[in-house]
Tab-separated table of C-alpha atoms in Angstrom:
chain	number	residue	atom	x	y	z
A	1	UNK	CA	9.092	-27.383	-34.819
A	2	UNK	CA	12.120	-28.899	-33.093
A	3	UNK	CA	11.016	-30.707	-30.211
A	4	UNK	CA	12.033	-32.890	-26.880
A	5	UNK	CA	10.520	-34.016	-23.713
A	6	UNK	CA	12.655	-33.245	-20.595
A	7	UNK	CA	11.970	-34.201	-16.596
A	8	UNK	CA	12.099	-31.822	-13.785
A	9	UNK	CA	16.281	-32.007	-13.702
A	10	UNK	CA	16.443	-30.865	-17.281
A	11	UNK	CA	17.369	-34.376	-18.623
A	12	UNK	CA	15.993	-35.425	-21.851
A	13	UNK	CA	13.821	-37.847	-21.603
A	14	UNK	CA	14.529	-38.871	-25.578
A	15	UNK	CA	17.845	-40.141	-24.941
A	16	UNK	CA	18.108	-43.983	-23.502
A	17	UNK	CA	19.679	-47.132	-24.774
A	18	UNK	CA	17.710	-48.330	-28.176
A	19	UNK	CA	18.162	-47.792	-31.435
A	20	UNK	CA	15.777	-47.064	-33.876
A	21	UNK	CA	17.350	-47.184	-37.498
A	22	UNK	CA	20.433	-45.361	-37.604
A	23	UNK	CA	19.938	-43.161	-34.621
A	24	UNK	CA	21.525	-44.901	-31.408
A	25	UNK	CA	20.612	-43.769	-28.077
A	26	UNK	CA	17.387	-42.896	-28.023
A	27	UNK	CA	14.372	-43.902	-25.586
A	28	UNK	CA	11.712	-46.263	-25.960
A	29	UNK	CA	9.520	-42.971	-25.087
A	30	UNK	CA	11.356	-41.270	-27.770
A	31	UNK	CA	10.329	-44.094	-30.327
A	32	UNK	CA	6.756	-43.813	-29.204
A	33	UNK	CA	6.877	-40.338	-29.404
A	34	UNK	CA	7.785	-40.196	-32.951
A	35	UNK	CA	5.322	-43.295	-33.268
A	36	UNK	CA	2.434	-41.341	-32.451
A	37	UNK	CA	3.455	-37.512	-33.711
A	38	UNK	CA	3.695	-39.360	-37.243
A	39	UNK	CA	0.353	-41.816	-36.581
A	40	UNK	CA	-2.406	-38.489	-36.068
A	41	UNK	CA	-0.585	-35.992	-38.231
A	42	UNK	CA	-2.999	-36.665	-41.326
A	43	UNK	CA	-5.856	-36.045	-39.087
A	44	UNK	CA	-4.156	-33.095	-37.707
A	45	UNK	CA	-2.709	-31.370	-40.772
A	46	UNK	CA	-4.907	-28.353	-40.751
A	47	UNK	CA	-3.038	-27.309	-37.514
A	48	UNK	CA	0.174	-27.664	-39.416
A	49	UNK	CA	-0.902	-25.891	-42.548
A	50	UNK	CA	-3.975	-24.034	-41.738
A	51	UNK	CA	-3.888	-21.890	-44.929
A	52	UNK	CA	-5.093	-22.114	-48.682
A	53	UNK	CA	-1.729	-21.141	-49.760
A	54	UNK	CA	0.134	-23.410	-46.973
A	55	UNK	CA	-0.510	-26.400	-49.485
A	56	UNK	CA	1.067	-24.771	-52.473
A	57	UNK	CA	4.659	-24.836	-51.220
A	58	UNK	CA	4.667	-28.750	-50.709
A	59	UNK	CA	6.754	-29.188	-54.158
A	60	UNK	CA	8.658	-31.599	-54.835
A	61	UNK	CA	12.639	-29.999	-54.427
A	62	UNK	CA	11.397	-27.086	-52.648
A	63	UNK	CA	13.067	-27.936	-49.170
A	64	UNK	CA	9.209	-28.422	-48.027
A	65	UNK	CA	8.208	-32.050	-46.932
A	66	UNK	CA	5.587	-34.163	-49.058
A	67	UNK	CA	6.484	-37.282	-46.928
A	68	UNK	CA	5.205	-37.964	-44.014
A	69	UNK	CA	7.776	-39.967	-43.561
A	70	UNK	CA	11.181	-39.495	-40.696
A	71	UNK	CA	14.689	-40.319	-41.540
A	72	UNK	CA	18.246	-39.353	-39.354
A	73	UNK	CA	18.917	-35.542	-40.110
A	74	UNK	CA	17.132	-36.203	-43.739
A	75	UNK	CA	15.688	-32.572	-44.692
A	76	UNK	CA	13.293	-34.187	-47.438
A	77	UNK	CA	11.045	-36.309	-45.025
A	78	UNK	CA	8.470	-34.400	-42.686
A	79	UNK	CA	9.990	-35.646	-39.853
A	80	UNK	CA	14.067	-35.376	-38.689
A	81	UNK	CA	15.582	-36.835	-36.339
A	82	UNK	CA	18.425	-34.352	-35.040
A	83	UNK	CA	21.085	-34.121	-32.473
A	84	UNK	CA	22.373	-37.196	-30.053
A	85	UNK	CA	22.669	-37.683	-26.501
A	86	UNK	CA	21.169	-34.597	-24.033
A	87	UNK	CA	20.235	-32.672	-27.754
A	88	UNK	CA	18.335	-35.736	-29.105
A	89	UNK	CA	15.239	-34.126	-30.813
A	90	UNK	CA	12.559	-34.358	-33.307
A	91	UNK	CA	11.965	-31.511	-36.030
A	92	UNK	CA	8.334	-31.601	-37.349
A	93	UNK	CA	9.342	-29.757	-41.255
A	94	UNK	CA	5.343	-29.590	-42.202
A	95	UNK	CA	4.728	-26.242	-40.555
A	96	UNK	CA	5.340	-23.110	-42.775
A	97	UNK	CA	5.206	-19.446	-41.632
A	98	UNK	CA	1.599	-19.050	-41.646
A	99	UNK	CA	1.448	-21.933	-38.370
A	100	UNK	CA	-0.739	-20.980	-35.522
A	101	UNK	CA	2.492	-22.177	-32.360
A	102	UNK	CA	0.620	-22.569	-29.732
A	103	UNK	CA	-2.132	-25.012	-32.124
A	104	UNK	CA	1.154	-26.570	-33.867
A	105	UNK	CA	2.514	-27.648	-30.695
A	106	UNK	CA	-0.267	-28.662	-28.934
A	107	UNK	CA	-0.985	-30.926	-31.794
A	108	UNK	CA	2.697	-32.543	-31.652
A	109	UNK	CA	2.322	-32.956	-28.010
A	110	UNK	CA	-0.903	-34.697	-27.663
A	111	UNK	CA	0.056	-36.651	-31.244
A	112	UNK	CA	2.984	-37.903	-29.552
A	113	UNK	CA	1.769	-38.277	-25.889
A	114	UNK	CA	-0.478	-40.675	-27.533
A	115	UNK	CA	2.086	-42.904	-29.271
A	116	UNK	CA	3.698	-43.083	-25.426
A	117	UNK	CA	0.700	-43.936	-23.930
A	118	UNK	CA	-0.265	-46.758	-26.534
A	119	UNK	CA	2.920	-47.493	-27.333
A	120	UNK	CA	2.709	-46.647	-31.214
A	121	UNK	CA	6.102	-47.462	-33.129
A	122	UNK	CA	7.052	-45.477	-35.826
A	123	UNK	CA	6.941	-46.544	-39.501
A	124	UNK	CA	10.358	-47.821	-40.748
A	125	UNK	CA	13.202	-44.904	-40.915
A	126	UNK	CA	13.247	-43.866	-44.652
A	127	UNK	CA	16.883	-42.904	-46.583
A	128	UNK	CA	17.484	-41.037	-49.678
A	129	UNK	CA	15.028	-38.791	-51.331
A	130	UNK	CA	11.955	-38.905	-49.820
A	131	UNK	CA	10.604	-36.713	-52.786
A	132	UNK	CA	10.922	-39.510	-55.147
A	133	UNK	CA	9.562	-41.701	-53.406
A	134	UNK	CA	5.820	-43.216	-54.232
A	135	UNK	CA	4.738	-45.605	-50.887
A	136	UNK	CA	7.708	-44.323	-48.157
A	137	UNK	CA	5.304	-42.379	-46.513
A	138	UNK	CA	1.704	-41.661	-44.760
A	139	UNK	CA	-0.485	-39.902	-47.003
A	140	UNK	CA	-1.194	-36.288	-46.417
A	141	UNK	CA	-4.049	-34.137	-47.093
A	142	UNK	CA	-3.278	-32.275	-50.311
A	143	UNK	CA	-5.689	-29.078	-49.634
A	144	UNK	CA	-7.584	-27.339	-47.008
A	145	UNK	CA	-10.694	-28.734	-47.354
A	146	UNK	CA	-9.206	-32.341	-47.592
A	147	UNK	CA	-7.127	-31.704	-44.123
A	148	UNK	CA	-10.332	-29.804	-42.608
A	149	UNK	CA	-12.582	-33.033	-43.211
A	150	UNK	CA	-10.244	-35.103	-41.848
A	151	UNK	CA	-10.221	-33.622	-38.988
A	152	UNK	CA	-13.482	-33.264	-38.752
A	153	UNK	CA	-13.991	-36.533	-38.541
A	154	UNK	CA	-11.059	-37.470	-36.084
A	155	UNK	CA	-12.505	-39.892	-33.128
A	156	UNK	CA	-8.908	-38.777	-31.751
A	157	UNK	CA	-9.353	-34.959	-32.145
A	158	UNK	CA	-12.411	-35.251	-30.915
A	159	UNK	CA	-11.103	-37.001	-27.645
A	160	UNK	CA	-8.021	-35.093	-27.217
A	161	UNK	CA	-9.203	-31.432	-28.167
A	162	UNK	CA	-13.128	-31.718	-27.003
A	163	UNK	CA	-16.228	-31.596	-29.182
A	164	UNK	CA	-16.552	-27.965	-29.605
A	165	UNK	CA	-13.251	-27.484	-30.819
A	166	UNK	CA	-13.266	-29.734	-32.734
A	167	UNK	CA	-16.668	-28.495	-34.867
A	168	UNK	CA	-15.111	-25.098	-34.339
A	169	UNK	CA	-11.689	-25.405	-35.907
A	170	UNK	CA	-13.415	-27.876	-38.724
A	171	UNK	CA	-16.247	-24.945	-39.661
A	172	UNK	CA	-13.778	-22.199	-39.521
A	173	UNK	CA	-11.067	-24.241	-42.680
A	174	UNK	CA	-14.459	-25.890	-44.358
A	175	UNK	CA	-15.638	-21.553	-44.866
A	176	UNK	CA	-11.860	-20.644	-45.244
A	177	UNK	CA	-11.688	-23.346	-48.029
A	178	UNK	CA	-15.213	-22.702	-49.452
A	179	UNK	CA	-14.746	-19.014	-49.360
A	180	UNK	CA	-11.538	-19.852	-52.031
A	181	UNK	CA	-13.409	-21.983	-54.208
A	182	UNK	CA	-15.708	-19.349	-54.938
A	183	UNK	CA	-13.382	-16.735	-56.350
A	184	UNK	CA	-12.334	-16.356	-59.277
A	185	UNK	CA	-8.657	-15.537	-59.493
A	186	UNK	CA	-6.745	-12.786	-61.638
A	187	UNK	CA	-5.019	-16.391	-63.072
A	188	UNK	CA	-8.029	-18.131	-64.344
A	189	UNK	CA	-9.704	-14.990	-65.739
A	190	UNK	CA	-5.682	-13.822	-67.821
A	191	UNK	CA	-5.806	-17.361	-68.348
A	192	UNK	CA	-9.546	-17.935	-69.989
A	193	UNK	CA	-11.042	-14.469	-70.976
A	194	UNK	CA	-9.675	-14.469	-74.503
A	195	UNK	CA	-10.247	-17.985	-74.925
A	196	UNK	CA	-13.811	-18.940	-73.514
């Protein structure tokens, strides 16, 4: 998700005159922005990667993010920061294929709406190989179930979104994820048949 805020003229609202790491003329608004989008993302995650299989193609090397961390047009952290001036812009790298848009966005909006409103800065800007890197980043749900309960349990969601969908979209992963752990997969039975 590549994404900007812009007024009524068209002008992006991103670009001002701080600097925030390496990347020079940006916004306070854009700082918050980023602030915020990377702040509720845990509790969020099942928006970004609403499938069982979404969280098998967070490898390390595998051009998919398992930081949430942002660094200046760095392609291994969750979040880049791309283009300068009237193209300044954030790209969110969680989402895969399998992304609802319309929940996606609305989740990066109101994430980052927030961080403007209570003026959330971001975590320091991360360099190098965010991959190798142990404590660079805000942990992330590493399955379904784990991103479901978290949101689930969001005071933030809940305000944001509304009760009701909030209980809805947290029932509807918790029997998504359930419904997987009760199969047994052509893998485990190749794998164990001959041996068990």
């Amino acid at each position: 998700i590549h994404l900007s805020i812009q007024d009524k003229y068209g002008k992006n609202l991103f670009q001002g005159d701080e600097t925030l790491g390496t990347v020079k003329g940006c916004s306070k608004l854009f700082i918050n922005f980023l602030g915020g989008w990377i702040k509720h993302t845990p509790e969020l995650y099942c928006l970004y990667a609403p499938t069982i299989n979404s969280y098998k193609r967070f490898q390390a090397g595998s051009w998919a993010p398992t930081a949430c961390a942002w660094g200046d047009d760095n392609r291994t952290t969750g979040f880049r920061i791309v283009g300068s001036g009237p193209s300044l812009r954030i790209e969110c790298r969680l989402p895969g294929a399998d992304v609802n848009p319309y929940l996606a966005f609305a989740a990066g909006l109101a994430s980052g709406l927030d961080g403007v409103k209570k003026g959330i800065d971001p975590p320091p800007m991360f360099s190098g190989n965010a991959y190798a890197a142990d404590d660079a980043a805000v942990n992330l749900p590493t399955s379904l179930g784990e991103a479901a309960e978290m949101f689930g349990k969001s005071e933030f969601v809940r305000e944001t979104f509304g009760e009701k969908v909030q209980q809805h979209y947290h029932r509807f992963y918790m029997l998504e994820q359930q419904a997987y752990d009760a199969v047994v997969t052509d893998w485990e039975r190749q794998r164990y048949f001959e041996q068990i």
